[in-house]
mmCIF file of C-alpha atoms and ligand atoms in Angstrom:
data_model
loop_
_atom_site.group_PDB
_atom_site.id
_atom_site.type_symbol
_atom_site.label_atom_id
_atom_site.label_comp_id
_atom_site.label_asym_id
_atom_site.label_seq_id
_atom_site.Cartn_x
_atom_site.Cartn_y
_atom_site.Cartn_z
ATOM 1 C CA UNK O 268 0.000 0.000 0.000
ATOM 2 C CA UNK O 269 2.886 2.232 0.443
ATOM 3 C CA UNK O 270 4.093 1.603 -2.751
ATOM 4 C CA UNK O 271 0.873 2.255 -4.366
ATOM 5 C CA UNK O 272 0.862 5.290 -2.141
ATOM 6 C CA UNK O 273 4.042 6.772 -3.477
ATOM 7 C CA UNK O 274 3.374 5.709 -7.035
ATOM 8 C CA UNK O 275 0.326 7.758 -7.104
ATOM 9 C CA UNK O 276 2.206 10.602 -5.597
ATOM 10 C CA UNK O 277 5.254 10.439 -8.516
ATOM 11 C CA UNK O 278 2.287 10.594 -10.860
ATOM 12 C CA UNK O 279 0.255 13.435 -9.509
ATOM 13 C CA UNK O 280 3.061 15.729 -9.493
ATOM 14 C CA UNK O 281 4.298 15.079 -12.265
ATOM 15 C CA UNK O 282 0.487 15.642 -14.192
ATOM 16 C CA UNK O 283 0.082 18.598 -11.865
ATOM 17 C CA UNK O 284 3.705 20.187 -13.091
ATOM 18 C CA UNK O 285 2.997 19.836 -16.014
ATOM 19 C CA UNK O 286 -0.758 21.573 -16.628
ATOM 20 C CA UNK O 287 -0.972 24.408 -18.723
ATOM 21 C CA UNK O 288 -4.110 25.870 -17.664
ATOM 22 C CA UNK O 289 -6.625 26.236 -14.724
ATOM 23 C CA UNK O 290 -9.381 24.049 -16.252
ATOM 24 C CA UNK O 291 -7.264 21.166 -16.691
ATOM 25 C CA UNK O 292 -5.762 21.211 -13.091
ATOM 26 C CA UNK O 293 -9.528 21.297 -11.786
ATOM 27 C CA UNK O 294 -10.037 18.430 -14.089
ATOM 28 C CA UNK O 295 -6.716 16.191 -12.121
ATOM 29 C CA UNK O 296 -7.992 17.612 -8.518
ATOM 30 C CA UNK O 297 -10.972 15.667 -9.049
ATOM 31 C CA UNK O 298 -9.250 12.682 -10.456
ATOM 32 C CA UNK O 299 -6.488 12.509 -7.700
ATOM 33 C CA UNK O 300 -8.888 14.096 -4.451
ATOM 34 C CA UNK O 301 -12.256 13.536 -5.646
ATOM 35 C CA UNK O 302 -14.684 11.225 -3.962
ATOM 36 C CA UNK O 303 -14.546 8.981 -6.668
ATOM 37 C CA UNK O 304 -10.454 9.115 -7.096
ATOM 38 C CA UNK O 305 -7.981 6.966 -5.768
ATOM 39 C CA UNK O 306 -7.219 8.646 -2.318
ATOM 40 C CA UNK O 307 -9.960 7.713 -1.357
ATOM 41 C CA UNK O 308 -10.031 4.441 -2.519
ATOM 42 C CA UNK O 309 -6.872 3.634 -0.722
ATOM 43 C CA UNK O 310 -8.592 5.233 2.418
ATOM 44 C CA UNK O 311 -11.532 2.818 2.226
ATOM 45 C CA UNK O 312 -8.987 0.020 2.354
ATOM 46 C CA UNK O 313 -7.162 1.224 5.811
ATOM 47 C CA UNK O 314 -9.616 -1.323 7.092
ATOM 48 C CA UNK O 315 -7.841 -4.183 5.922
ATOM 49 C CA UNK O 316 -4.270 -3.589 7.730
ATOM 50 C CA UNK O 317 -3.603 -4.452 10.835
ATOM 51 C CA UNK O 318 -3.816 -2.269 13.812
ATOM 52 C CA UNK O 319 0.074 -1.254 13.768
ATOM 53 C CA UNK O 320 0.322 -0.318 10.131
ATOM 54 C CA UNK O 321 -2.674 1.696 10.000
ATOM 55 C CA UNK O 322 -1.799 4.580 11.421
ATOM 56 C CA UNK O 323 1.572 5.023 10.230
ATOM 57 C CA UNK O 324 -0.012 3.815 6.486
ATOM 58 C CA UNK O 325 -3.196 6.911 7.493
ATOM 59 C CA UNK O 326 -0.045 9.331 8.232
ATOM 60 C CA UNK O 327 1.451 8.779 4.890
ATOM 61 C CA UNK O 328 -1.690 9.006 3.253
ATOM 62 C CA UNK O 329 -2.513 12.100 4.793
ATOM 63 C CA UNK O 330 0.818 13.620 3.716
ATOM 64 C CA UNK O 331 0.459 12.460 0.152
ATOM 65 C CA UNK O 332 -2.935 14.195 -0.063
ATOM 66 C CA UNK O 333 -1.703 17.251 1.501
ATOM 67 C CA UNK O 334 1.556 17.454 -0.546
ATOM 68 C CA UNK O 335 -1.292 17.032 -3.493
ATOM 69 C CA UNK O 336 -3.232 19.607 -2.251
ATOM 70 C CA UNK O 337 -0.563 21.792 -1.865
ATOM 71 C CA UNK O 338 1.135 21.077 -5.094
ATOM 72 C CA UNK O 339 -1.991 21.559 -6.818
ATOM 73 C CA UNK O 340 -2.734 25.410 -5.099
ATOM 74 C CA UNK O 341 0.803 26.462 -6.039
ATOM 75 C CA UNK O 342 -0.039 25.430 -9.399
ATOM 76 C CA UNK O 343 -3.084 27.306 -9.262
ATOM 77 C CA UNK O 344 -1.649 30.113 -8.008
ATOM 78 C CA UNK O 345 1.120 30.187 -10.498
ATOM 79 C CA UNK O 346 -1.225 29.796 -13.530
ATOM 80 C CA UNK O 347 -3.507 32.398 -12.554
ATOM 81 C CA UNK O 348 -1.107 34.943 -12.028
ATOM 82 C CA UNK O 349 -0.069 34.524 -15.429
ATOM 83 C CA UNK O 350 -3.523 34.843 -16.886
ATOM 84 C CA UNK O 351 -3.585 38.172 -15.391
ATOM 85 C CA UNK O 352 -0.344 39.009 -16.664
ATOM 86 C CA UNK O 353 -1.479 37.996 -20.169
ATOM 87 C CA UNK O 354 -4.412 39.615 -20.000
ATOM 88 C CA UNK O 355 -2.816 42.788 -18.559
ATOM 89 C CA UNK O 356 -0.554 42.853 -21.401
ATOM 90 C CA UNK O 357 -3.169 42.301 -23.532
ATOM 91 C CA UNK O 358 -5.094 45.326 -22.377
ATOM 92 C CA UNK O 359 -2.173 47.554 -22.629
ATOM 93 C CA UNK O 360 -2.546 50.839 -23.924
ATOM 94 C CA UNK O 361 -0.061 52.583 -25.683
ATOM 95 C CA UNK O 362 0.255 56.285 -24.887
ATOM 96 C CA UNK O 363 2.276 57.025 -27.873
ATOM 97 C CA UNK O 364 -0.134 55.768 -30.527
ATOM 98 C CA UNK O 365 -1.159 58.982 -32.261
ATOM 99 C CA UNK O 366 -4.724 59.620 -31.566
ATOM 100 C CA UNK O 367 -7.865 59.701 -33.735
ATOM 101 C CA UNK O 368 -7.392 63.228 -35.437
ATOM 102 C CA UNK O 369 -11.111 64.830 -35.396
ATOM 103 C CA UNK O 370 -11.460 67.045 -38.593
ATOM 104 C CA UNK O 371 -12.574 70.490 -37.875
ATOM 105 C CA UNK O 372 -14.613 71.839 -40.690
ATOM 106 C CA UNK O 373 -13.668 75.643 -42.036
ATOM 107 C CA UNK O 374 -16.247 78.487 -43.437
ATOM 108 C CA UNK O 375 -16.602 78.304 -47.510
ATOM 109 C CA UNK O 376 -15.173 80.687 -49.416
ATOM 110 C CA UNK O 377 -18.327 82.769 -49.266
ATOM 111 C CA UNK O 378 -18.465 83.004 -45.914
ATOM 112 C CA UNK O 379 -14.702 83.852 -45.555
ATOM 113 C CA UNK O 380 -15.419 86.436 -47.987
ATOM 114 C CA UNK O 381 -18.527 88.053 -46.436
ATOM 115 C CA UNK O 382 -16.854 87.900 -42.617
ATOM 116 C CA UNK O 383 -13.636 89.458 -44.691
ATOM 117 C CA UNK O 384 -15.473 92.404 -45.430
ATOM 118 C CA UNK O 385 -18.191 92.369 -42.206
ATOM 119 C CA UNK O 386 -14.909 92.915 -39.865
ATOM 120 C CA UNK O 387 -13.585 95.685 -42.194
ATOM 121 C CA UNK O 388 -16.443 97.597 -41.834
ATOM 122 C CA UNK O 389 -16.698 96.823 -38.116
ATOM 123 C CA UNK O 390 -13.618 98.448 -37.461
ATOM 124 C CA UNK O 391 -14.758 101.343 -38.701
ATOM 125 C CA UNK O 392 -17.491 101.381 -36.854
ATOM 126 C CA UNK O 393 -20.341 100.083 -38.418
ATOM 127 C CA UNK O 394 -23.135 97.439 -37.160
ATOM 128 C CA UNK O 395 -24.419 94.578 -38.935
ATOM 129 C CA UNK O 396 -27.957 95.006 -39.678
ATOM 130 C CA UNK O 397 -30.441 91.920 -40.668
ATOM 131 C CA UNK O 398 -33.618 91.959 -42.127
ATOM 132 C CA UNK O 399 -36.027 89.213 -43.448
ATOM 133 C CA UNK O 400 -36.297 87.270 -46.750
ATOM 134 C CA UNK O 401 -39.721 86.945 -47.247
ATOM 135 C CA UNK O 402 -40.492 91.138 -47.623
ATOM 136 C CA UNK O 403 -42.617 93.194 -48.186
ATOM 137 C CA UNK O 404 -43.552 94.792 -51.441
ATOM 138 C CA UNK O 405 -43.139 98.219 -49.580
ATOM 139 C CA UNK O 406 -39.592 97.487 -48.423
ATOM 140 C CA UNK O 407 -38.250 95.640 -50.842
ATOM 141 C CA UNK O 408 -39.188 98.359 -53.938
ATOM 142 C CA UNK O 409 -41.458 101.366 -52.848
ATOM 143 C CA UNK O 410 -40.114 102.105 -49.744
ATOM 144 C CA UNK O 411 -36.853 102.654 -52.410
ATOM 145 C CA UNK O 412 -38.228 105.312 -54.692
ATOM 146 C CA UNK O 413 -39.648 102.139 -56.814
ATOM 147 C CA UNK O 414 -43.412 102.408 -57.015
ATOM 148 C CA UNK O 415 -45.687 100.234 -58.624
ATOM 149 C CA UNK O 416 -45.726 100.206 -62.019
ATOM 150 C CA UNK O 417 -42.172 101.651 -62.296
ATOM 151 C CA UNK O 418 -40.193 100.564 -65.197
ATOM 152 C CA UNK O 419 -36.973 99.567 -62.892
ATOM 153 C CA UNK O 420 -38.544 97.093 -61.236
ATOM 154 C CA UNK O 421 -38.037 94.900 -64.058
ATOM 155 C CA UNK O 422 -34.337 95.158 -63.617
ATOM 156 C CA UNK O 423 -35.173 92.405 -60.811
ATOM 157 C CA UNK O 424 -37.400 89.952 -61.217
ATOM 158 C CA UNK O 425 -39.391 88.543 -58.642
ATOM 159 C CA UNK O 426 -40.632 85.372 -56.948
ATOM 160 C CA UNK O 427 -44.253 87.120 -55.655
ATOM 161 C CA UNK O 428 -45.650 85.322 -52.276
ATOM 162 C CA UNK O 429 -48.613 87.201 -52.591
ATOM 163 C CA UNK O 430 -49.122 90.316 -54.303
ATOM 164 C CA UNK O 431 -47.701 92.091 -51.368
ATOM 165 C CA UNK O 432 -45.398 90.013 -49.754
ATOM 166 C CA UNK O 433 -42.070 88.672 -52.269
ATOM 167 C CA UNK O 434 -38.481 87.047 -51.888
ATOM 168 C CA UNK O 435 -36.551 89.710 -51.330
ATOM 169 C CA UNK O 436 -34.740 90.672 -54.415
ATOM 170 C CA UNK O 437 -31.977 93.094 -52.931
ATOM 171 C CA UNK O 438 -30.682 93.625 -49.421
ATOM 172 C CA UNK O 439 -31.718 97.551 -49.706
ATOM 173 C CA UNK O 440 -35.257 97.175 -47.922
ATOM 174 C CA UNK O 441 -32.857 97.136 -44.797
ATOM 175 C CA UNK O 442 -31.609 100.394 -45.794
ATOM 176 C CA UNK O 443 -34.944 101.726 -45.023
ATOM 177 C CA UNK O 444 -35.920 99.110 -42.078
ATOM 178 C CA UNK O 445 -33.176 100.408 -40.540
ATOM 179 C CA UNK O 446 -33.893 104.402 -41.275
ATOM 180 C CA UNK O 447 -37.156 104.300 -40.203
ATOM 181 C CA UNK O 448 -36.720 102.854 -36.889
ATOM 182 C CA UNK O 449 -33.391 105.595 -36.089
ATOM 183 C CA UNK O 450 -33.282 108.246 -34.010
ATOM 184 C CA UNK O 451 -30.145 109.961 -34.349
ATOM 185 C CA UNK O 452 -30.126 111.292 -30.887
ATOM 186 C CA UNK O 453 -27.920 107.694 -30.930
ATOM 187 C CA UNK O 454 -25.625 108.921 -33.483
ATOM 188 C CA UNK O 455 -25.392 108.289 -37.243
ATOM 189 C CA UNK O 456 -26.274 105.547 -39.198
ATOM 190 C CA UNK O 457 -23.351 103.473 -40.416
ATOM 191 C CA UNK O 458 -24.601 100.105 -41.008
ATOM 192 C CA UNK O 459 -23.495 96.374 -43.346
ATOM 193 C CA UNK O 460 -26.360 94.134 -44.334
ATOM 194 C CA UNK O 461 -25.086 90.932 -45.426
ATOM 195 C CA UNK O 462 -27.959 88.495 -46.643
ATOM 196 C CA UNK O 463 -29.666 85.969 -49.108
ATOM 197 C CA UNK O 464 -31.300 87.705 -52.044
ATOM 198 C CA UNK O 465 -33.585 86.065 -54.677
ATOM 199 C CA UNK O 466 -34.160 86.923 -58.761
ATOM 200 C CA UNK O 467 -35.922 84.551 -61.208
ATOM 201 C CA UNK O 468 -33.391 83.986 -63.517
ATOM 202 C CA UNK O 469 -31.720 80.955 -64.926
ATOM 203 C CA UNK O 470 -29.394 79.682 -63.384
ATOM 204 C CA UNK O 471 -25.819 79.422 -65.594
ATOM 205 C CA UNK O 472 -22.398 80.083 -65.246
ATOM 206 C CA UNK O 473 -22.860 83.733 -64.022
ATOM 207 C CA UNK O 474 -26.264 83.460 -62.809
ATOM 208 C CA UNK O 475 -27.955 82.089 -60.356
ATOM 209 C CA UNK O 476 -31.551 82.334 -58.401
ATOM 210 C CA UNK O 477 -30.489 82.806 -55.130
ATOM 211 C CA UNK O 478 -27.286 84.609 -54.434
ATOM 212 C CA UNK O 479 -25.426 86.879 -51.389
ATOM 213 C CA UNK O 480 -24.986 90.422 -51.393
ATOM 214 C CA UNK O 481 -24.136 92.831 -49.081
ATOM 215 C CA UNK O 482 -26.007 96.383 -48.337
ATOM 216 C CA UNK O 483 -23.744 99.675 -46.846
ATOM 217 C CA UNK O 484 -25.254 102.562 -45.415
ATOM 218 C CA UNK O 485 -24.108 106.359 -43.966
ATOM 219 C CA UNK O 486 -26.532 108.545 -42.682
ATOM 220 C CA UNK O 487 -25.963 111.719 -40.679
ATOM 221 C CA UNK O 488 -25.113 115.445 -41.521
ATOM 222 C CA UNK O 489 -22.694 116.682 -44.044
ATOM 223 C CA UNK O 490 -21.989 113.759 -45.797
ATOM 224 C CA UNK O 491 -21.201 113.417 -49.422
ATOM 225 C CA UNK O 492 -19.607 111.575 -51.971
ATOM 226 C CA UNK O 493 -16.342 112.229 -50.639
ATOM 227 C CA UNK O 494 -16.935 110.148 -48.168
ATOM 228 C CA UNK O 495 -18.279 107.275 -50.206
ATOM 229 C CA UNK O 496 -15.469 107.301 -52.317
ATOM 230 C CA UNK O 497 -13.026 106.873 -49.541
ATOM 231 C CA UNK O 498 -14.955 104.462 -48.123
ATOM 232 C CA UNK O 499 -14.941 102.220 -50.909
ATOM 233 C CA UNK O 500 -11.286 102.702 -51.760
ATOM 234 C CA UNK O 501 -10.588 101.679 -48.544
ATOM 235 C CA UNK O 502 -12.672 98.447 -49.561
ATOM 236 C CA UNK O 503 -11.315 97.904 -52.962
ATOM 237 C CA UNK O 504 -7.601 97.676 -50.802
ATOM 238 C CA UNK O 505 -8.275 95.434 -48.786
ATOM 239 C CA UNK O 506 -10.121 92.906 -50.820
ATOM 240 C CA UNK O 507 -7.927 93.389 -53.630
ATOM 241 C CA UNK O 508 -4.617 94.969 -52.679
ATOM 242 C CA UNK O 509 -2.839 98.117 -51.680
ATOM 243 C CA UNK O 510 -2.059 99.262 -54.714
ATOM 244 C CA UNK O 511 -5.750 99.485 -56.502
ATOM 245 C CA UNK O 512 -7.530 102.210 -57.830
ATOM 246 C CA UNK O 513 -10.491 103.258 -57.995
ATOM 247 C CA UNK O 514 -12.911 104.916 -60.308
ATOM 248 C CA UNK O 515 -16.754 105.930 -60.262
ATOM 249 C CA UNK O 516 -18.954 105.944 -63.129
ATOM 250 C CA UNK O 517 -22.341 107.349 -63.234
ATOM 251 C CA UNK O 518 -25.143 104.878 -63.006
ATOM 252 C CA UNK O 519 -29.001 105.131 -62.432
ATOM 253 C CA UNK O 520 -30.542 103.305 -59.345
ATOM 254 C CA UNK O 521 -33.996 104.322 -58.192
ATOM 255 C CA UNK O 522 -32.651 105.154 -54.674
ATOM 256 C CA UNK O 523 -30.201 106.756 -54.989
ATOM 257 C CA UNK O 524 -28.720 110.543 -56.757
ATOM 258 C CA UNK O 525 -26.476 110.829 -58.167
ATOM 259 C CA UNK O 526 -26.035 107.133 -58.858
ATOM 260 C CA UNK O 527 -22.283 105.580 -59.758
ATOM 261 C CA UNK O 528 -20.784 102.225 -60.376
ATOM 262 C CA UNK O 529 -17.274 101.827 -58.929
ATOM 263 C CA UNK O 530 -14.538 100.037 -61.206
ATOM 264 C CA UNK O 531 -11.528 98.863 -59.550
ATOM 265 C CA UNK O 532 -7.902 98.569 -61.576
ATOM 266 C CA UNK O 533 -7.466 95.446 -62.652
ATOM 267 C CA UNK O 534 -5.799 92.988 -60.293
ATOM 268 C CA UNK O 535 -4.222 90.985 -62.784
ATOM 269 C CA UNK O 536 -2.943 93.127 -65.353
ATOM 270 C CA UNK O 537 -2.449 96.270 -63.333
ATOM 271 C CA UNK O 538 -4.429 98.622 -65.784
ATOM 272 C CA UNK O 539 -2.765 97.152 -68.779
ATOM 273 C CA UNK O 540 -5.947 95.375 -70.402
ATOM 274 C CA UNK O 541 -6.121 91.639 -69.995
ATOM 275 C CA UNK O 542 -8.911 88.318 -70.112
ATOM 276 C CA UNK O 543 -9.961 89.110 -66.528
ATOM 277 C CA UNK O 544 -10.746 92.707 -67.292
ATOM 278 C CA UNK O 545 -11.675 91.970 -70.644
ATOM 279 C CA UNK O 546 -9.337 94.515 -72.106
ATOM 280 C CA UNK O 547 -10.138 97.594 -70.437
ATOM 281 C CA UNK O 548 -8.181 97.747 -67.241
ATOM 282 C CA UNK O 549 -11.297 98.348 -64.861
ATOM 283 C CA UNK O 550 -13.324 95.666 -63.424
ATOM 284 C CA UNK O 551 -16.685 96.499 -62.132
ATOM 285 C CA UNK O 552 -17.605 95.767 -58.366
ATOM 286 C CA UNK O 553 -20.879 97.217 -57.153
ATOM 287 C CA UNK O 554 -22.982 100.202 -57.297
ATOM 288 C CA UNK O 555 -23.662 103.019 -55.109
ATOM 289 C CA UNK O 556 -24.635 106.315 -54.974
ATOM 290 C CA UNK O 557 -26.014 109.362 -52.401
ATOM 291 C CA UNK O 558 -29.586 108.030 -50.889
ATOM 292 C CA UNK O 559 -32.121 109.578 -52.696
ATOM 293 C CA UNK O 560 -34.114 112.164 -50.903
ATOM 294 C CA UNK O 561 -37.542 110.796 -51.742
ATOM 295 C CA UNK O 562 -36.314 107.581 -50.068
ATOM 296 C CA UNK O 563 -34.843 109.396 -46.791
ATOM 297 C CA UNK O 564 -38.004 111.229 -46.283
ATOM 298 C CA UNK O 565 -40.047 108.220 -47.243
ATOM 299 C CA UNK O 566 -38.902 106.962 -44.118
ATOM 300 C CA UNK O 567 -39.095 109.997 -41.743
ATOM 301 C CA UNK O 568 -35.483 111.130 -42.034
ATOM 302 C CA UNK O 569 -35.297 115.579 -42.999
ATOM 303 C CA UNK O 570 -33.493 115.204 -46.405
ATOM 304 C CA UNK O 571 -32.317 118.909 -45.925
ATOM 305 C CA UNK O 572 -30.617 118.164 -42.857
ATOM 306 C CA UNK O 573 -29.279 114.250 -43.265
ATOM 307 C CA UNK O 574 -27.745 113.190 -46.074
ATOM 308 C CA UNK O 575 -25.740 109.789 -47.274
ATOM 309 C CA UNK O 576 -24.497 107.276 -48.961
ATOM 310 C CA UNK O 577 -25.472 104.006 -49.757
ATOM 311 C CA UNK O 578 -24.055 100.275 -51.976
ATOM 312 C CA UNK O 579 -24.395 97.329 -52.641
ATOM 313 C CA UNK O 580 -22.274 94.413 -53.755
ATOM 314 C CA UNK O 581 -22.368 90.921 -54.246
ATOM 315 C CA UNK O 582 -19.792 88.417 -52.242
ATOM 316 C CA UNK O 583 -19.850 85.790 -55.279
ATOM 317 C CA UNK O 584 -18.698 88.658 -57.697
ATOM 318 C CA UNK O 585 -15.256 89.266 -55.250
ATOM 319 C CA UNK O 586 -14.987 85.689 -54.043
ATOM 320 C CA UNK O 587 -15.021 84.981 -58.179
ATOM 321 C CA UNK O 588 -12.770 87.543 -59.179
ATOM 322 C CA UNK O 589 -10.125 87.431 -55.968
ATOM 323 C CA UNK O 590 -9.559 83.142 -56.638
ATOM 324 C CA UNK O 591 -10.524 82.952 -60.798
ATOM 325 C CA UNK O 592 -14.105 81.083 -60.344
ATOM 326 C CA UNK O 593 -15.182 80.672 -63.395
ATOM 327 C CA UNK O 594 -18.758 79.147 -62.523
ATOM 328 C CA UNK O 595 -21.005 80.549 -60.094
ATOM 329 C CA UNK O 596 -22.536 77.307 -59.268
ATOM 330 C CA UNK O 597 -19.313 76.155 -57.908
ATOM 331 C CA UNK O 598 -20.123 78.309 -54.933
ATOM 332 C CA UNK O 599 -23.567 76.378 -54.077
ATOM 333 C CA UNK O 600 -23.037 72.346 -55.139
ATOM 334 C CA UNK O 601 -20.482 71.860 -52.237
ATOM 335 C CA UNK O 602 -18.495 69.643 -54.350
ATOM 336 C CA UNK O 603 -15.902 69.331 -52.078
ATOM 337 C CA UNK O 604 -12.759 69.223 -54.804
ATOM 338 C CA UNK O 605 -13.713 72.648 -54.737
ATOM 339 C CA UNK O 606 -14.829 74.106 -51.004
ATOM 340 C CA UNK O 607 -11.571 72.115 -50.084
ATOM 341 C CA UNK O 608 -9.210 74.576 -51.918
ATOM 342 C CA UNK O 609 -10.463 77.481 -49.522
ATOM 343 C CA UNK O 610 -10.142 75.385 -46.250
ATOM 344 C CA UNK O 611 -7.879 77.872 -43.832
ATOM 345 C CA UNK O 612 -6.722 76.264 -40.916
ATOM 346 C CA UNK O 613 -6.657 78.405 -37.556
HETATM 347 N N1 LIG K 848 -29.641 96.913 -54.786
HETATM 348 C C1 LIG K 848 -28.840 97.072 -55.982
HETATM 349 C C2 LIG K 848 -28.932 95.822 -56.828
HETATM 350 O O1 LIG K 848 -29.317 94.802 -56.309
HETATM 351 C C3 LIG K 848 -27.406 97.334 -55.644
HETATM 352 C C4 LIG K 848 -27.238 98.698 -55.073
HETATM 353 C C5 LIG K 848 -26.927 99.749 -55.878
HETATM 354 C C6 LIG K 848 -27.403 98.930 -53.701
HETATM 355 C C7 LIG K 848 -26.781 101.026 -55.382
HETATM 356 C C8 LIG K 848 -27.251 100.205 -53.203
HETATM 357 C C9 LIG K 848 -26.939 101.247 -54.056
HETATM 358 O O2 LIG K 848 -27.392 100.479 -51.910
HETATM 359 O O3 LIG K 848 -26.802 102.485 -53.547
HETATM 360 O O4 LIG K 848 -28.626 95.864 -57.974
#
């Protein structure tokens, strides 16, 4: 029985050593300790030895099963510490692994053009003004010096909402939102009004139904086309370079007298006559004039006391010229070969 004893012992160990993982060492503690396993079967047969061998025979027993017991803990031990050391490293993170980048989107060239020219004219101290899309007939043309029935009306036309109500076709009804509601106990009025217009027109390669432009007004005493000239060269500099000049032709607009078109020298060819200027040296950028005194008074401002000046350009026009768009559409699609080119990282 001591034999057996010890030959079960060499064997354990050895199976115990050499397990690889937990499930399998469960698996040989129930074969070796279990109920069923041969400890106890050599137990069951103390009965049979006589009354001197049995307890040194039970002593050795009970050391075999507690060297087993022991050898099969350690082993336990040892394998689970190494499953959380695998796992651990599995888990690892690595700090130096560049991160996910997130993409941070930038304004499209339209907006980088019409905040280019809103903080201009903020630092000289105008406010933006707003006004709404859907207008009315009275804003948008009578309130203007355009009555009903006026031939210049059909310089823009229209999407009507109702017979008084319309798309807004020009950002000037907010020259006279904006007069009407002033009191110039506050100061003059020097305000921008960038916004959405609307025309029903084709849409092609310089045209398009819905478009951007901005509005400029000056109101107060004493002012005169001096000062709208400066103004606008000041413009035509910074959206076009230092060394521009600038030139006013006469032009008609209902609201405004005298009425002038500025030209600016041309940006590519210096004056010389190119493509971009088609040959003349002067490119046009917006029109302009002194307010008309029908449409100062029309909205409760004394013509013979206030005077000013008042334009209008459109942001598509300079974004097209500055970066040589040739389609107007490109500006609207988003095709993103395109927007991409004006992305400006801050
Ligand atoms: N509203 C005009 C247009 O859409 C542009 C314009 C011209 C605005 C002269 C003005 C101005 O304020 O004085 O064609």
């Amino acid at each position: 029985m001591l034999d057996q004893l010890e030959q079960l012992k060499q064997e354990a160990l050895k199976e115990i050593g050499a397990v690889e993982n937990l499930e399998t060492l469960n698996d040989l503690r129930v074969k070796y300790l279990g109920k069923k396993g041969p400890m106890t079967e050599i137990m069951k047969q103390m009965g049979k030895l006589s009354a001197e061998e049995r307890p040194k025979v039970g002593a050795i027993a009970n050391e075999v099963r507690e060297q087993l017991t022991n050898a099969i803990q350690e082993q336990q031990d040892e394998l689970g510490a190494a499953q959380i050391k695998a796992q651990l490293a599995n888990e690892t993170i690595d700090v130096t692994l560049p991160g996910t980048a997130v993409e941070a989107g930038t304004g499209h060239l339209l907006t980088q053009v019409i905040e280019e020219i809103e903080d201009l004219f903020i630092g000289m101290g105008y406010t933006i003004a707003e006004g709404p899309e859907v207008e009315k007939d009275y804003y948008n043309f009578e309130a203007l010096n355009l009555p009903k029935d006026h031939p210049a009306r059909d310089m823009q036309d229209s999407f009507y909402i109702t017979e008084n109500t319309l798309l807004r076709t020009q950002t000037s009804p907010v020259q006279a939102r904006v007069m009407e509601k002033h009191d110039f106990a506050n100061g003059p009025i020097k305000i921008i009004c960038p916004g959405k217009v609307y025309r029903r027109d084709n849409d092609d390669a310089t045209h398009s139904h819905q478009f951007t432009q901005i509005e400029g007004l000056v109101v107060d005493e004493n002012i005169t086309l001096a000062d709208l000239k400066g103004t606008l060269t000041v413009l035509a500099k910074k959206m076009f370079g230092e060394d521009r000049d600038v030139r006013l032709r006469p032009s008609f607009f209902p609201f405004t007298e005298p009425s002038v078109e500025m030209d600016i020298s041309c940006f590519k060819c210096g004056g010389e006559g190119c493509r971009v200027c088609k040959g003349t040296g002067w490119i046009e950028i917006l029109g302009s004039g002194m307010v008309h005194p029908n449409v100062l008074e029309m909205s409760g401002i004394d013509s013979k006391k206030y005077s000013g000046f008042a334009f209008g350009m459109g942001p598509e026009r300079v974004a097209m010229l500055k970066y040589a768009v040739d389609d107007i559409r490109h500006l609207y699609t988003n095709d993103l070969r395109f927007t991409n080119q004006f992305s400006v990282k801050e």
